[in-house]
């Protein structure tokens, strides 16, 4: 007969049901399991984690298994792990409160207790324990991992596998509220990859020294497997502030990067497709990410960090929609800069956070960041033109058409030179070229002959270049006296070529 052990658990079925009602979202539960999987990595080895998704016989459910190839657990460790508020056995900051496993099993199963764990700390049989939770539970020894059909764990011989049968209503919370209709696994996987790529970007990025990531996370749907890419904050015109704060008697270096949401990066952020949960240029997603070591522990932080003069938290407002940033703190011991017990955010009652956020009061979030950075760009470009041609008249004051539409920059010089510029912080779009044409035609109608029309952008593609060439052979309007004007001369240039990178 197979060996069995009885273990005591400090949580009643009723309490476990209560844990399921904390409003945790599906990805928050999965991240708790991934945190444990990453923390279990063997020293000197790259962590491997697989999140497997498979349909259930009942279409109102979905099967999820999180596996790792780390240290695994022997019976005492497993017994400890199942206690609510278990003492962490690792030194890893990812093990923080001792609630993660219970919270994840409760929230993902919807309180039903439809879960099971296989784990072993050395080759040989696994310990297997299945839900629901009870004060006394049975741990069985088994040589085989028995999972619902279709769950592909990606690599053989895992150390720990945690399987939960998840109600579809919970799985759908991977998607943004108001957008929670879809339930096909390939779509849900894209949402999950976005969450994992943001939360674990620090583990998935290449280490500057070893040129290796410190973890690999695969998400499988049957035979199809995708590796989670690191998802950075889609930012342009970024600025870096190096700060120091005193925490627990120690001076801790802090990096704060802030800038403008880069919409062209945003569109290709998740394996070539656009991000759909984070960085949406919207009130719920505006603000900064907070990263502790390699783990992003909070996103879209605004009022948590900055306050108004009367001390109340800064309100979300559309004028902050394109404000993004990342606050990067080093790996700190447990207890410093705490997160909430269910790790759904930072613990704002921990006074350490006041110390950190105090340092950010000198850098309040930029309102209308996109317009602001375009203005900065314009000023910088005018300075460069003026330095190169001190005799020229460089201005942003010229307007055309009865609407008084302003030309971004006009550079007037000797020999009839009248170059006009359209500047954009992002990549070139077709309408930018037409805006230049509007300036050009407007000037001609006022009797001013432009010499060149230059579109200055972060980058441009071949199609835009071809479009500019075609536009150059279009007919131009006549001057006010009825004589024909000169042909168009539209050109493209990048910030980099013009040494305009900010
Ligand atoms: N996949 C795993 N591999 C090895 N040990 C694990 C794993 N998952 C959980 N544990 C153990 O269970 C303990 C409790 O986990 P958890 O409830 O998430 O709390 P915390 O992570 O805050 O310590 C961990 O500290 C760890 O010792
Ligand atoms: Mg944990």
Coordinates of C-alpha atoms and ligand atoms in Angstrom, one line a residue:
X1 CA 0.0 0.0 0.0
X2 CA 1.2 3.6 -0.7
X3 CA 2.5 5.4 2.3
X4 CA 0.3 8.1 3.9
X5 CA 0.8 10.8 6.5
X6 CA -1.7 12.8 8.5
X7 CA -0.9 16.5 9.0
X8 CA -2.6 19.2 11.0
X9 CA -3.6 22.5 9.4
X10 CA -4.4 25.7 11.3
X11 CA -7.2 26.7 9.0
X12 CA -10.8 25.6 9.0
X13 CA -12.8 25.1 5.8
X14 CA -14.8 28.2 6.8
X15 CA -11.7 30.3 7.1
X16 CA -10.5 29.1 3.8
X17 CA -13.8 30.1 2.2
X18 CA -13.2 33.6 3.7
X19 CA -9.8 33.8 2.1
X20 CA -11.5 33.3 -1.3
X21 CA -13.5 36.5 -0.7
X22 CA -10.7 39.2 -0.8
X23 CA -11.4 40.3 -4.3
X24 CA -8.1 39.0 -5.6
X25 CA -7.8 38.8 -9.3
X26 CA -6.8 35.7 -11.2
X27 CA -3.3 36.9 -12.1
X28 CA -2.7 38.0 -8.5
X29 CA -3.3 34.4 -7.5
X30 CA -1.1 33.0 -10.3
X31 CA 1.6 35.5 -9.3
X32 CA 1.6 34.2 -5.7
X33 CA 2.3 30.8 -7.1
X34 CA 5.0 32.1 -9.5
X35 CA 6.6 34.0 -6.6
X36 CA 7.0 30.8 -4.7
X37 CA 8.2 29.0 -7.8
X38 CA 10.9 31.6 -8.4
X39 CA 11.9 31.8 -4.8
X40 CA 12.4 28.0 -4.9
X41 CA 15.0 28.2 -7.6
X42 CA 18.2 26.2 -6.8
X43 CA 21.2 28.4 -6.0
X44 CA 23.2 29.1 -9.2
X45 CA 20.5 27.8 -11.5
X46 CA 18.2 29.7 -13.8
X47 CA 14.6 29.5 -12.4
X48 CA 12.1 27.7 -14.6
X49 CA 8.4 28.1 -14.2
X50 CA 5.6 26.8 -16.3
X51 CA 2.0 28.0 -16.2
X52 CA -0.1 25.4 -18.0
X53 CA -3.7 26.1 -19.1
X54 CA -6.2 23.5 -20.2
X55 CA -9.9 23.3 -20.7
X56 CA -12.1 21.3 -18.3
X57 CA -14.9 18.9 -19.1
X58 CA -17.2 21.5 -17.7
X59 CA -16.9 24.6 -19.8
X60 CA -17.5 26.8 -16.8
X61 CA -14.1 25.8 -15.5
X62 CA -10.5 25.9 -16.6
X63 CA -7.5 23.9 -15.3
X64 CA -4.3 25.8 -14.3
X65 CA -1.1 24.2 -13.1
X66 CA 2.0 26.1 -12.0
X67 CA 5.2 24.0 -12.0
X68 CA 8.7 24.6 -11.0
X69 CA 12.1 22.8 -11.1
X70 CA 13.3 24.3 -7.8
X71 CA 14.1 22.9 -4.3
X72 CA 10.7 21.2 -3.8
X73 CA 9.4 20.4 -0.3
X74 CA 9.8 17.5 2.1
X75 CA 7.0 16.7 4.4
X76 CA 7.8 19.3 7.1
X77 CA 8.2 22.0 4.6
X78 CA 4.9 21.1 2.9
X79 CA 3.1 21.0 6.2
X80 CA 4.5 24.4 7.1
X81 CA 3.6 25.8 3.7
X82 CA 0.0 24.9 4.1
X83 CA -0.4 26.8 7.4
X84 CA -1.9 30.3 7.2
X85 CA 0.9 32.7 8.1
X86 CA 3.6 30.1 7.7
X87 CA 7.1 31.0 8.6
X88 CA 9.2 31.4 5.4
X89 CA 11.9 28.8 5.1
X90 CA 13.8 30.7 2.4
X91 CA 15.7 34.0 2.6
X92 CA 14.1 35.1 -0.6
X93 CA 12.1 38.4 -0.3
X94 CA 9.5 36.8 -2.6
X95 CA 8.5 34.8 0.5
X96 CA 7.1 37.6 2.6
X97 CA 3.9 37.0 4.6
X98 CA 3.2 33.3 4.6
X99 CA -0.3 33.8 3.2
X100 CA 0.5 33.4 -0.5
X101 CA -0.1 29.7 -1.1
X102 CA -3.4 29.7 0.9
X103 CA -4.6 32.9 -0.7
X104 CA -3.8 31.6 -4.2
X105 CA -5.5 28.3 -3.7
X106 CA -8.5 30.0 -2.2
X107 CA -8.9 32.7 -4.7
X108 CA -8.1 30.6 -7.8
X109 CA -10.5 27.7 -6.8
X110 CA -13.2 30.2 -5.8
X111 CA -13.2 28.6 -2.4
X112 CA -14.2 25.2 -3.6
X113 CA -11.0 23.6 -2.6
X114 CA -10.6 21.9 -6.0
X115 CA -6.8 21.9 -5.9
X116 CA -3.8 19.5 -5.5
X117 CA -0.1 19.8 -4.9
X118 CA 2.7 17.4 -5.9
X119 CA 6.1 18.1 -4.5
X120 CA 9.5 16.4 -3.9
X121 CA 12.8 17.7 -2.7
X122 CA 14.9 14.9 -4.3
X123 CA 14.4 12.3 -7.0
X124 CA 11.8 9.7 -6.1
X125 CA 8.2 9.7 -5.2
X126 CA 6.1 12.9 -4.7
X127 CA 4.1 14.0 -1.7
X128 CA 0.6 14.6 -2.9
X129 CA -2.0 16.6 -1.0
X130 CA -5.4 17.6 -2.3
X131 CA -8.0 20.2 -1.3
X132 CA -10.3 21.1 0.3
X133 CA -8.5 22.4 3.3
X134 CA -9.4 20.8 6.6
X135 CA -7.9 20.7 10.1
X136 CA -6.6 17.2 9.4
X137 CA -5.3 16.4 6.0
X138 CA -3.7 13.3 4.3
X139 CA -0.4 13.5 2.4
X140 CA 0.1 10.5 0.1
X141 CA 3.3 9.3 -1.5
X142 CA 3.0 8.7 -5.2
X143 CA 5.3 8.0 -8.2
X144 CA 3.1 9.5 -10.8
X145 CA 1.7 13.0 -11.4
X146 CA -2.0 12.6 -12.3
X147 CA -3.4 15.8 -13.9
X148 CA -6.4 16.6 -16.1
X149 CA -5.9 16.0 -19.8
X150 CA -4.2 18.7 -21.8
X151 CA -2.1 20.3 -19.1
X152 CA 1.4 20.5 -20.6
X153 CA 4.1 21.2 -18.0
X154 CA 6.7 22.0 -20.7
X155 CA 9.7 20.3 -19.1
X156 CA 10.0 16.8 -17.6
X157 CA 10.4 15.9 -13.9
X158 CA 9.1 19.0 -12.1
X159 CA 9.9 19.5 -8.4
X160 CA 6.6 21.1 -7.5
X161 CA 3.2 21.1 -9.4
X162 CA 0.2 23.1 -8.1
X163 CA -3.0 22.4 -9.9
X164 CA -6.2 24.3 -9.4
X165 CA -9.6 23.9 -11.1
X166 CA -10.5 27.5 -11.7
X167 CA -14.1 28.8 -12.3
X168 CA -14.2 30.6 -15.6
X169 CA -15.7 33.7 -13.9
X170 CA -12.4 34.0 -11.9
X171 CA -10.2 33.2 -14.9
X172 CA -11.8 36.1 -16.8
X173 CA -10.6 38.6 -14.2
X174 CA -7.2 38.3 -16.1
X175 CA -8.9 40.9 -18.4
X176 CA -9.6 44.5 -17.7
X177 CA -12.9 45.2 -16.0
X178 CA -15.6 45.9 -18.6
X179 CA -13.7 43.7 -21.0
X180 CA -14.2 40.3 -19.3
X181 CA -16.3 38.4 -21.8
X182 CA -13.7 36.2 -23.5
X183 CA -12.9 32.8 -22.3
X184 CA -10.9 31.0 -25.0
X185 CA -7.6 29.9 -23.7
X186 CA -5.4 31.4 -26.3
X187 CA -6.8 34.9 -25.6
X188 CA -6.6 34.4 -21.9
X189 CA -3.0 33.4 -22.3
X190 CA -2.2 36.7 -24.0
X191 CA -3.6 38.6 -21.0
X192 CA -1.7 36.4 -18.6
X193 CA 1.5 36.9 -20.5
X194 CA 1.1 40.6 -20.2
X195 CA 0.7 40.3 -16.4
X196 CA 3.7 38.0 -16.0
X197 CA 5.9 40.1 -18.4
X198 CA 5.2 43.2 -16.3
X199 CA 5.4 41.6 -12.8
X200 CA 8.6 39.7 -13.6
X201 CA 10.4 41.9 -16.1
X202 CA 13.4 42.1 -13.7
X203 CA 13.7 38.3 -13.8
X204 CA 13.2 38.0 -17.6
X205 CA 15.4 40.8 -18.7
X206 CA 19.0 39.9 -19.7
X207 CA 21.4 40.5 -16.9
X208 CA 23.9 43.1 -18.0
X209 CA 26.8 41.0 -16.8
X210 CA 25.8 37.4 -17.7
X211 CA 23.6 38.3 -20.7
X212 CA 21.2 35.7 -19.4
X213 CA 17.7 36.2 -17.8
X214 CA 17.5 34.9 -14.3
X215 CA 14.2 33.1 -15.0
X216 CA 12.3 31.5 -17.8
X217 CA 8.5 31.4 -17.6
X218 CA 6.5 29.4 -20.1
X219 CA 2.8 29.5 -20.6
X220 CA 1.3 26.5 -22.3
X221 CA -2.1 25.8 -23.9
X222 CA -1.9 22.1 -24.8
X223 CA 1.0 21.6 -27.1
X224 CA 1.5 25.3 -27.8
X225 CA 4.0 26.9 -25.6
X226 CA 5.1 30.6 -25.3
X227 CA 7.9 32.1 -23.3
X228 CA 7.0 35.2 -21.4
X229 CA 9.0 38.2 -22.6
X230 CA 10.1 41.0 -20.3
X231 CA 7.6 43.9 -20.7
X232 CA 9.2 47.2 -20.0
X233 CA 7.3 50.5 -19.4
X234 CA 6.6 51.9 -22.9
X235 CA 8.3 55.3 -22.3
X236 CA 9.7 58.0 -24.4
X237 CA 11.6 61.2 -23.4
X238 CA 12.6 59.4 -20.2
X239 CA 14.6 61.0 -17.5
X240 CA 16.5 59.2 -14.8
X241 CA 16.9 60.5 -11.3
X242 CA 19.4 58.9 -9.0
X243 CA 18.3 59.3 -5.4
X244 CA 19.2 58.1 -1.9
X245 CA 16.9 57.4 0.9
X246 CA 17.6 56.2 4.5
X247 CA 15.7 53.0 5.4
X248 CA 16.3 51.1 8.6
X249 CA 19.5 53.0 9.3
X250 CA 20.9 52.2 5.8
X251 CA 21.4 54.5 2.8
X252 CA 19.6 52.9 -0.1
X253 CA 20.1 53.9 -3.7
X254 CA 16.8 54.5 -5.6
X255 CA 16.4 55.0 -9.3
X256 CA 13.4 56.9 -10.6
X257 CA 12.7 57.0 -14.3
X258 CA 9.9 59.1 -15.6
X259 CA 8.6 60.2 -19.0
X260 CA 5.8 60.1 -21.5
X261 CA 3.8 57.1 -22.6
X262 CA 5.2 55.9 -26.0
X263 CA 2.2 54.8 -27.9
X264 CA 4.1 53.2 -30.7
X265 CA 5.9 51.0 -28.2
X266 CA 2.6 50.3 -26.4
X267 CA 1.2 48.9 -29.7
X268 CA 3.9 46.2 -29.9
X269 CA 4.5 45.5 -26.2
X270 CA 3.2 41.9 -25.8
X271 CA 4.8 39.6 -28.4
X272 CA 4.2 42.1 -31.1
X273 CA 0.6 43.0 -30.1
X274 CA -0.6 45.9 -28.1
X275 CA -0.7 45.9 -24.3
X276 CA -4.3 45.7 -23.2
X277 CA -4.2 45.8 -19.4
X278 CA -1.3 48.2 -18.5
X279 CA -0.2 51.6 -20.0
X280 CA -3.6 52.3 -21.6
X281 CA -3.4 56.1 -21.6
X282 CA -6.3 56.1 -19.2
X283 CA -7.0 57.1 -15.6
X284 CA -6.8 53.6 -14.1
X285 CA -3.5 52.9 -15.7
X286 CA -1.7 56.3 -15.4
X287 CA 1.1 56.6 -12.9
X288 CA 4.3 54.7 -12.1
X289 CA 5.4 51.1 -11.5
X290 CA 7.2 50.2 -8.3
X291 CA 9.9 47.6 -8.5
X292 CA 11.6 46.0 -5.6
X293 CA 14.6 44.1 -6.7
X294 CA 13.5 42.1 -9.8
X295 CA 9.8 42.1 -8.9
X296 CA 7.3 44.8 -10.0
X297 CA 5.1 44.9 -6.8
X298 CA 2.7 47.7 -7.9
X299 CA 1.7 49.4 -11.1
X300 CA -0.2 52.6 -11.9
X301 CA 0.7 54.4 -8.6
X302 CA -0.2 58.0 -8.4
X303 CA -2.2 59.1 -5.3
X304 CA -0.2 56.6 -3.3
X305 CA 3.0 58.5 -4.1
X306 CA 2.1 62.1 -4.5
X307 CA -0.1 64.4 -2.5
X308 CA -1.8 67.8 -2.9
X309 CA -0.9 70.7 -0.8
X310 CA -3.7 69.9 1.7
X311 CA -2.2 66.4 2.2
X312 CA -4.9 64.5 0.3
X313 CA -3.8 62.1 -2.4
X314 CA -3.3 63.4 -5.8
X315 CA -6.4 62.6 -7.9
X316 CA -6.4 60.7 -11.1
X317 CA -7.1 63.1 -14.0
X318 CA -7.0 62.8 -17.8
X319 CA -4.1 65.3 -17.8
X320 CA -2.0 62.5 -16.4
X321 CA -3.0 59.9 -19.0
X322 CA 0.4 59.9 -20.7
X323 CA 2.5 60.1 -17.6
X324 CA 4.5 56.9 -16.9
X325 CA 7.5 56.0 -14.8
X326 CA 9.2 53.3 -12.8
X327 CA 10.6 53.5 -9.3
X328 CA 13.4 51.0 -8.9
X329 CA 14.4 50.0 -5.4
X330 CA 17.1 47.4 -4.7
X331 CA 16.4 44.0 -3.2
X332 CA 15.6 44.7 0.5
X333 CA 15.2 42.4 3.4
X334 CA 11.7 41.3 4.4
X335 CA 10.0 43.8 6.7
X336 CA 11.4 46.9 4.9
X337 CA 8.9 48.4 2.5
X338 CA 6.2 45.9 3.0
X339 CA 3.6 44.8 0.5
X340 CA 0.0 43.9 1.5
X341 CA -0.7 40.4 2.8
X342 CA -2.2 39.4 -0.5
X343 CA 0.5 41.3 -2.4
X344 CA -2.1 43.2 -4.4
X345 CA -0.2 46.4 -3.6
X346 CA 2.2 48.2 -1.3
X347 CA 1.3 48.4 2.4
X348 CA 0.8 52.2 2.7
X349 CA 0.8 51.9 6.5
X350 CA 4.4 51.0 6.5
X351 CA 6.2 54.3 7.3
X352 CA 9.2 53.3 5.1
X353 CA 7.1 54.1 2.1
X354 CA 6.7 57.7 3.3
X355 CA 10.4 58.0 3.4
X356 CA 10.7 56.8 -0.2
X357 CA 7.8 58.9 -1.5
X358 CA 9.1 62.0 0.3
X359 CA 12.2 61.8 -2.0
X360 CA 9.8 61.9 -5.0
X361 CA 8.0 65.1 -4.0
X362 CA 10.7 67.0 -6.0
X363 CA 9.6 65.3 -9.1
X364 CA 5.8 65.6 -9.3
X365 CA 4.1 63.9 -12.2
X366 CA 4.0 65.9 -15.4
X367 CA 0.6 67.1 -16.6
X368 CA -0.1 66.7 -20.3
X369 CA 3.2 64.9 -20.7
X370 CA 2.9 64.4 -24.4
X371 CA 2.3 68.1 -25.2
X372 CA 5.0 69.1 -22.7
X373 CA 7.6 66.9 -24.3
X374 CA 6.7 68.1 -27.8
X375 CA 7.2 71.6 -26.5
X376 CA 10.6 70.7 -25.0
X377 CA 11.6 69.1 -28.3
X378 CA 10.6 72.2 -30.2
X379 CA 12.7 74.5 -27.9
X380 CA 15.7 72.2 -28.2
X381 CA 15.5 72.1 -32.0
X382 CA 15.2 75.9 -32.2
X383 CA 18.3 76.2 -30.1
X384 CA 20.3 73.8 -32.3
X385 CA 19.2 75.7 -35.5
X386 CA 20.1 79.0 -33.9
X387 CA 23.5 77.7 -32.8
X388 CA 24.3 76.4 -36.3
X389 CA 23.1 79.6 -38.1
X390 CA 23.3 82.6 -35.7
X391 CA 22.2 85.0 -38.5
X392 CA 19.0 83.1 -39.2
X393 CA 15.6 84.1 -37.9
X394 CA 14.3 81.0 -36.1
X395 CA 10.8 81.2 -34.8
X396 CA 7.7 79.3 -33.7
X397 CA 5.5 82.3 -34.1
X398 CA 4.4 82.1 -37.7
X399 CA 0.8 81.1 -38.4
X400 CA -1.0 80.3 -41.6
X401 CA -4.6 80.1 -43.0
X402 CA -7.5 82.1 -41.6
X403 CA -7.4 79.6 -38.6
X404 CA -4.1 81.0 -37.4
X405 CA -2.6 77.5 -37.5
X406 CA 1.0 77.7 -36.2
X407 CA 4.0 76.2 -37.9
X408 CA 6.1 74.3 -35.4
X409 CA 9.4 75.9 -36.4
X410 CA 10.4 78.2 -39.3
X411 CA 14.0 78.9 -40.1
X412 CA 14.5 82.0 -42.4
X413 CA 17.9 82.8 -43.7
X414 CA 20.0 84.2 -46.5
X415 CA 19.2 83.4 -50.2
X416 CA 15.5 83.1 -49.6
X417 CA 15.9 80.1 -47.2
X418 CA 12.6 79.3 -45.5
X419 CA 12.7 75.8 -44.0
X420 CA 9.7 74.7 -42.1
X421 CA 9.6 71.9 -39.5
X422 CA 7.0 69.6 -38.0
X423 CA 8.2 67.9 -34.8
X424 CA 6.8 64.8 -33.2
X425 CA 8.1 62.9 -30.2
X426 CA 6.7 59.6 -31.6
X427 CA 7.3 57.8 -34.9
X428 CA 6.1 59.5 -38.1
X429 CA 2.5 59.1 -39.1
X430 CA 0.9 60.0 -42.5
X431 CA -1.1 62.9 -41.1
X432 CA 2.2 64.5 -40.0
X433 CA 3.3 64.8 -43.6
X434 CA -0.1 66.4 -44.5
X435 CA 0.3 68.8 -41.7
X436 CA 3.6 69.9 -43.2
X437 CA 1.8 70.3 -46.6
X438 CA -0.9 72.4 -44.9
X439 CA 1.9 74.7 -43.6
X440 CA 3.5 74.8 -47.0
X441 CA 0.3 75.6 -48.9
X442 CA -0.7 78.2 -46.3
X443 CA 2.7 80.0 -46.7
X444 CA 2.5 80.0 -50.5
X445 CA -1.0 81.5 -50.4
X446 CA 0.4 84.3 -48.3
X447 CA 3.2 84.8 -50.9
X448 CA 6.0 83.1 -48.9
X449 CA 7.9 80.4 -50.8
X450 CA 9.1 77.6 -48.4
X451 CA 12.4 76.0 -49.4
X452 CA 12.1 72.7 -47.5
X453 CA 9.5 71.0 -45.3
X454 CA 11.1 68.6 -42.8
X455 CA 9.3 66.1 -40.6
X456 CA 11.4 65.4 -37.5
X457 CA 10.3 62.3 -35.6
X458 CA 11.6 59.5 -33.4
X459 CA 11.6 57.2 -36.4
X460 CA 9.9 56.5 -39.7
X461 CA 9.3 53.5 -42.0
X462 CA 9.8 53.0 -45.8
X463 CA 6.1 53.6 -46.5
X464 CA 6.2 57.1 -45.0
X465 CA 9.4 57.8 -47.0
X466 CA 7.7 56.7 -50.2
X467 CA 4.7 58.8 -49.3
X468 CA 6.9 61.9 -48.9
X469 CA 8.5 61.2 -52.3
X470 CA 5.1 60.9 -54.0
X471 CA 3.9 64.1 -52.3
X472 CA 7.0 65.9 -53.8
X473 CA 5.6 65.4 -57.3
X474 CA 2.1 66.7 -56.6
X475 CA 1.1 70.1 -58.1
X476 CA 1.6 73.1 -55.8
X477 CA -0.8 76.1 -55.4
X478 CA -0.1 79.4 -57.2
X479 CA 1.3 82.4 -55.4
X480 CA -1.2 85.3 -54.7
X481 CA -0.1 87.0 -57.9
X482 CA -1.1 84.0 -60.0
X483 CA 2.5 82.8 -60.8
X484 CA 3.3 79.1 -60.1
X485 CA 5.2 78.3 -56.9
X486 CA 8.2 76.0 -56.5
X487 CA 7.7 72.2 -56.3
X488 CA 7.3 70.6 -52.8
X489 CA 10.4 69.4 -51.0
X490 CA 9.3 67.3 -48.1
X491 CA 12.0 65.4 -46.2
X492 CA 12.1 63.1 -43.2
X493 CA 14.7 63.0 -40.4
X494 CA 15.0 61.3 -37.0
X495 CA 15.8 62.9 -33.7
X496 CA 18.9 60.8 -33.6
X497 CA 20.2 62.1 -37.0
X498 CA 19.7 65.6 -35.7
X499 CA 21.2 64.9 -32.3
X500 CA 17.9 65.7 -30.8
X501 CA 17.5 62.6 -28.6
X502 CA 16.4 63.6 -25.2
Ligands
LIG1 N1 6.9 25.9 -5.3 C1 7.5 25.8 -4.1 N2 8.7 25.2 -3.9 C2 9.3 25.1 -2.7 N3 8.8 25.7 -1.6 C3 7.6 26.3 -1.7 C4 6.9 26.4 -2.9 N4 5.7 27.1 -2.7 C5 5.7 27.4 -1.4 N5 6.8 26.9 -0.8 C6 7.1 27.1 0.7 O1 6.0 27.5 1.3 C7 6.2 28.6 2.1 C8 4.9 29.4 2.2 O2 4.6 30.0 1.0 P1 3.5 31.2 0.9 O3 2.3 30.7 1.6 O4 3.4 31.6 -0.5 O5 4.1 32.3 1.8 P2 5.4 33.1 1.6 O6 5.8 33.0 0.1 O7 5.1 34.5 2.0 O8 6.5 32.5 2.5 C9 7.3 29.3 1.4 O9 8.0 30.2 2.3 C10 8.1 28.1 0.9 O10 9.0 27.7 2.0
LIG2 MG1 4.6 33.1 -1.5

